[in-house]
Coordinates of C-alpha atoms in Angstrom, one line a residue:
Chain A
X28 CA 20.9 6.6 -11.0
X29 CA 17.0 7.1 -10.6
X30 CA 16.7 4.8 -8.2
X31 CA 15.6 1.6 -6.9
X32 CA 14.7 -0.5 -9.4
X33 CA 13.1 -4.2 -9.0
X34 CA 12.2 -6.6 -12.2
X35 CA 9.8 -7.9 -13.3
X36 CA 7.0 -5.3 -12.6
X37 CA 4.6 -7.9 -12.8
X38 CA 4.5 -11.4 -12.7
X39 CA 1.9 -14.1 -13.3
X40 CA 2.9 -17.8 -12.5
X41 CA 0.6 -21.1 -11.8
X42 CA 0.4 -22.6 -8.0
X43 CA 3.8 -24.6 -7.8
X44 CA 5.8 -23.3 -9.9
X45 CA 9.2 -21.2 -8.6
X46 CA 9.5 -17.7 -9.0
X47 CA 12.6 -15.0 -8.8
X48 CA 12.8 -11.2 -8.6
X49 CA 15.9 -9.2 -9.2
X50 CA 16.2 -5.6 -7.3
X51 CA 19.3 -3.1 -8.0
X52 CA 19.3 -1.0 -5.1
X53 CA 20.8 2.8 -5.5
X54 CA 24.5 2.5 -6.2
X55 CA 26.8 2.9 -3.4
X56 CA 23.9 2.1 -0.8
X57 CA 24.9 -1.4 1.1
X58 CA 21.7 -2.0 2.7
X59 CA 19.4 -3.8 1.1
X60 CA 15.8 -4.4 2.2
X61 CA 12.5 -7.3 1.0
X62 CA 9.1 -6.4 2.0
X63 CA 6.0 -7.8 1.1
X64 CA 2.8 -6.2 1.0
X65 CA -0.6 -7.2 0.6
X66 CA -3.7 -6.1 -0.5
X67 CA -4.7 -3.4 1.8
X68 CA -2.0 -3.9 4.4
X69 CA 1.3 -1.9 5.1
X70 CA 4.7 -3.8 3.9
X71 CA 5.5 -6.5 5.9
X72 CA 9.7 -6.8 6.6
X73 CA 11.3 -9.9 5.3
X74 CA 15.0 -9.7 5.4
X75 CA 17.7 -7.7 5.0
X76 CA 21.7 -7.4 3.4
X77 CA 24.5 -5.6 4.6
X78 CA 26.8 -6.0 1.6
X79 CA 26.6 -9.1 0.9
X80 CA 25.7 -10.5 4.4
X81 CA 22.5 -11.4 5.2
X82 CA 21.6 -10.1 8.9
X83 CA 18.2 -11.1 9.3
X84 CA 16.1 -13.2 7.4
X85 CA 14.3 -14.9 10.1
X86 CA 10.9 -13.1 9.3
X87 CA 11.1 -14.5 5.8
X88 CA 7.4 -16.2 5.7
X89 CA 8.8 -19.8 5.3
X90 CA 11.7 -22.2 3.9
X91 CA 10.1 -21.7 0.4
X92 CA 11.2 -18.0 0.9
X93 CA 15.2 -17.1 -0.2
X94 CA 17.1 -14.0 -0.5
X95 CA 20.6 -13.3 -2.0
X96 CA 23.1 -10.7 -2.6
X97 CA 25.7 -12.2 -3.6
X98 CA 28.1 -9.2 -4.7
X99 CA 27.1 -7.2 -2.6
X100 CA 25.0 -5.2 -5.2
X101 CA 21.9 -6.6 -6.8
X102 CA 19.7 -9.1 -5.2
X103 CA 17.1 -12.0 -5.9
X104 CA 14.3 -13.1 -3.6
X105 CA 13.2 -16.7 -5.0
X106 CA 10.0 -18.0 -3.7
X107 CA 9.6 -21.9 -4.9
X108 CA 6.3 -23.9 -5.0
X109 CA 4.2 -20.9 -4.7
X110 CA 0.7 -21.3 -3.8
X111 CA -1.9 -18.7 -3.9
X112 CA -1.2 -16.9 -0.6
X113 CA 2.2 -15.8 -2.2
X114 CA 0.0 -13.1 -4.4
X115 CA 1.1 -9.8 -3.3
X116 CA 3.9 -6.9 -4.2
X117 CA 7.0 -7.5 -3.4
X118 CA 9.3 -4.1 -2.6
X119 CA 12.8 -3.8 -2.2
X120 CA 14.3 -0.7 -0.2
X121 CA 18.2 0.3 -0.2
X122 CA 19.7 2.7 1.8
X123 CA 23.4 3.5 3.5
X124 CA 23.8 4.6 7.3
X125 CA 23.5 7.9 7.0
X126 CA 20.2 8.0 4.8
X127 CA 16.5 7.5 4.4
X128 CA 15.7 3.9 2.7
X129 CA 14.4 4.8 -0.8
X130 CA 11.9 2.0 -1.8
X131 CA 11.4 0.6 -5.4
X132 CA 8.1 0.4 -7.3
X133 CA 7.6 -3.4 -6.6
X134 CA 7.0 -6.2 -8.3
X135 CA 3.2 -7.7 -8.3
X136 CA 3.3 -11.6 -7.9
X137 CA -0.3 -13.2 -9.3
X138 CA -0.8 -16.8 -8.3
X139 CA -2.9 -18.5 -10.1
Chain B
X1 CA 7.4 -8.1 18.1
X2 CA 6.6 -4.5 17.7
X3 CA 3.0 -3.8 16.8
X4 CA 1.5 -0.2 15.0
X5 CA -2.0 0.4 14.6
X6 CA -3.1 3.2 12.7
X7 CA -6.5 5.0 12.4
X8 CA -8.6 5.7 10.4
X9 CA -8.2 3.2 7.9
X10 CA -10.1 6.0 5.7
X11 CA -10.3 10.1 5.7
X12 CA -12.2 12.8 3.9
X13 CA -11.5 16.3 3.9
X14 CA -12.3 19.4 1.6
X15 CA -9.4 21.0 -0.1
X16 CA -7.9 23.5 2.3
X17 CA -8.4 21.5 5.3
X18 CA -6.3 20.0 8.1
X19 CA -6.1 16.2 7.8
X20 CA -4.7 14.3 10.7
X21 CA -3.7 10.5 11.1
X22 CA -2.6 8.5 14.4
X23 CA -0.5 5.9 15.0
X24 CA -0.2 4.1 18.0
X25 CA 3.1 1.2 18.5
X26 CA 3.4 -1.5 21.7
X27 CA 6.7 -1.2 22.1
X28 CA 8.9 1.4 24.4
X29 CA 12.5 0.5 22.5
X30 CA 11.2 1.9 19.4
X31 CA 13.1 4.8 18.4
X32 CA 12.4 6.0 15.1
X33 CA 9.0 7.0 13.3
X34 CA 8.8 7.5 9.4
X35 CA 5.6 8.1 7.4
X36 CA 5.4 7.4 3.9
X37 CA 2.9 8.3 1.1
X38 CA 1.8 5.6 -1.5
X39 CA 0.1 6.4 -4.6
X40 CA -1.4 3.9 -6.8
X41 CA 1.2 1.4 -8.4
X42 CA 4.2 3.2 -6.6
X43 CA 6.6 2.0 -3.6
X44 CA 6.1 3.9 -0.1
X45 CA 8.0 7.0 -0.3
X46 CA 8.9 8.9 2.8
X47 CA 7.5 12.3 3.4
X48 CA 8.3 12.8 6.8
X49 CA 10.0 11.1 9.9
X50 CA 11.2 11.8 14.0
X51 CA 13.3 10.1 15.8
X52 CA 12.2 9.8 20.0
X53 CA 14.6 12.4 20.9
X54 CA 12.3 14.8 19.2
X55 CA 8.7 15.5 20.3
X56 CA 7.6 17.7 16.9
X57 CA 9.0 18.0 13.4
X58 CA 7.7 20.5 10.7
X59 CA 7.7 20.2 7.1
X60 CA 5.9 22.8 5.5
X61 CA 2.6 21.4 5.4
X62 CA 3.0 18.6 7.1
X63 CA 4.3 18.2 10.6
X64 CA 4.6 14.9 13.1
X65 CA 4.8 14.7 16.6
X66 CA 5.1 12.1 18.9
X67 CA 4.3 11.1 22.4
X68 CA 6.9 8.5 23.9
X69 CA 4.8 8.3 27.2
X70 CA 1.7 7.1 25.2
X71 CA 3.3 5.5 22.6
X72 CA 1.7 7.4 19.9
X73 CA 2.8 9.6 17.2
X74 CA 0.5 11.6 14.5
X75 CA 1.0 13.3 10.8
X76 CA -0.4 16.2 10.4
X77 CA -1.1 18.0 6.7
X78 CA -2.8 21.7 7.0
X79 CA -4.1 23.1 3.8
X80 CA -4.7 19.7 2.0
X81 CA -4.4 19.4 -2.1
X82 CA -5.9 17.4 -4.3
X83 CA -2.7 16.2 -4.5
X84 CA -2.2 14.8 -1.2
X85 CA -4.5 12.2 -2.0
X86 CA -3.1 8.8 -1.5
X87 CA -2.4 6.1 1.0
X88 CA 0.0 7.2 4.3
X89 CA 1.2 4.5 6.3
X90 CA 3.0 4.7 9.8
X91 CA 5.9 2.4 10.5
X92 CA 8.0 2.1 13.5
X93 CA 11.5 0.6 14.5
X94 CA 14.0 0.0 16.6
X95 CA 17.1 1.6 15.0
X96 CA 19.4 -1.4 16.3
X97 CA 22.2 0.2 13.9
X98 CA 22.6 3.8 12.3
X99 CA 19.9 3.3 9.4
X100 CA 18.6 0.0 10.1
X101 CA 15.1 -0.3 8.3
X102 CA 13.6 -3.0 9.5
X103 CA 10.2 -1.5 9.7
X104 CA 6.5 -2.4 11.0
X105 CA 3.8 -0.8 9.5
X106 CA 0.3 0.1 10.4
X107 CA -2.1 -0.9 7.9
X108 CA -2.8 2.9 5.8
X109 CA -4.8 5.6 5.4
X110 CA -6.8 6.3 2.9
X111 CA -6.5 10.3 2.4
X112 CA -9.0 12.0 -0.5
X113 CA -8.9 15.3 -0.8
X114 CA -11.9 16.8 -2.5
X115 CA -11.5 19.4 -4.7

């Protein structure tokens, strides 16, 4: 396992249209971790999975935000009706309670 | 919320040089203090962290400390590289569980090292 990885690396999509990224966290780590960073800013925390359990999600940015994990292994962060503002990278960390979160390389969400 | 500012936003130095960045966070339940190091096109990757128990850590090169009266905590790199060069970024959280991540970031520092 090399690590976190998160799909698409890129992705370009017009205003209003719904998007989803996949992240497959480090096997054997439960926690699971959405960030979002933009341009010239640090990552911004948006929710995060226990398992399958979501404990916090009340800093995603609004109800067109949504984050699953349904297995308890992989998970999808769906925005729908994007609109420009959405442009930035998206990261996905993992880690389990006794280690360092490991983040993933991001995927870059253009908005066009 | 929690809020970390970090300075400067930008830093210089000549290879073989100290470079030092500060961080500064509002509030007193925070408890644990990673810094990570960014290069272009990459995720954050940690490179050094302290918990509030601790007032100094030492890496090698690169040491933190942290002052809980102030509410401020610093990385330090001695004898920069070339290859230090690359956006650092503070973050700060209250570690409500054993490894609980739910970071808040300053906003980077730009490090270039000159060769």
């Amino acid at each position: 396992d090399t690590g976190v990885s998160q799909d698409p690396r890129h992705k370009i999509t017009k205003r209003g249209q719904n998007v989803t990224f996949r992240c497959d966290p480090i096997s054997e780590h439960n926690r699971l971790y959405w960030y979002r960073q933009t341009l010239g800013q640090g990552p911004e925390f948006l929710t995060y999975f226990q398992n399958e359990a979501q404990l916090e999600k009340s800093r995603l940015l609004s109800d067109r935000f949504s984050a699953e994990r349904p297995k308890g292994s992989f998970s999808t962060l769906e925005i729908q009706r994007t609109e420009q503002g959405d442009s930035a990278m998206y990261l996905c960390a993992s880690n389990t309670q006794y280690t360092e979160a490991f983040f993933g390389q991001g995927t870059r969400l253009t908005v066009v | 919320g929690e809020n970390v500012e970090q300075h400067p936003s930008t830093l210089s130095v000549q290879e073989g040089d100290s470079a030092v960045i500060k961080c500064t966070y509002s509030d007193s339940a925070s408890n644990y203090f990673p810094w990570y190091k960014q290069e272009l096109g990459k995720g954050p990757q940690l490179i050094i962290d302290i918990r509030s128990n601790v007032g100094e850590k030492k890496d090698q090169r690169i040491a933190v400390t942290l002052n809980k009266t102030a509410k401020h905590f610093s990385l330090h790199i001695t004898e920069t590289q070339p290859e230090d060069s690359a956006v650092y970024f503070c973050a700060a959280s209250k570690n409500s569980g054993a490894g609980s991540y739910q970071l808040t970031f300053g906003k980077g520092t730009k490090l270039s090292v000159i060769p």
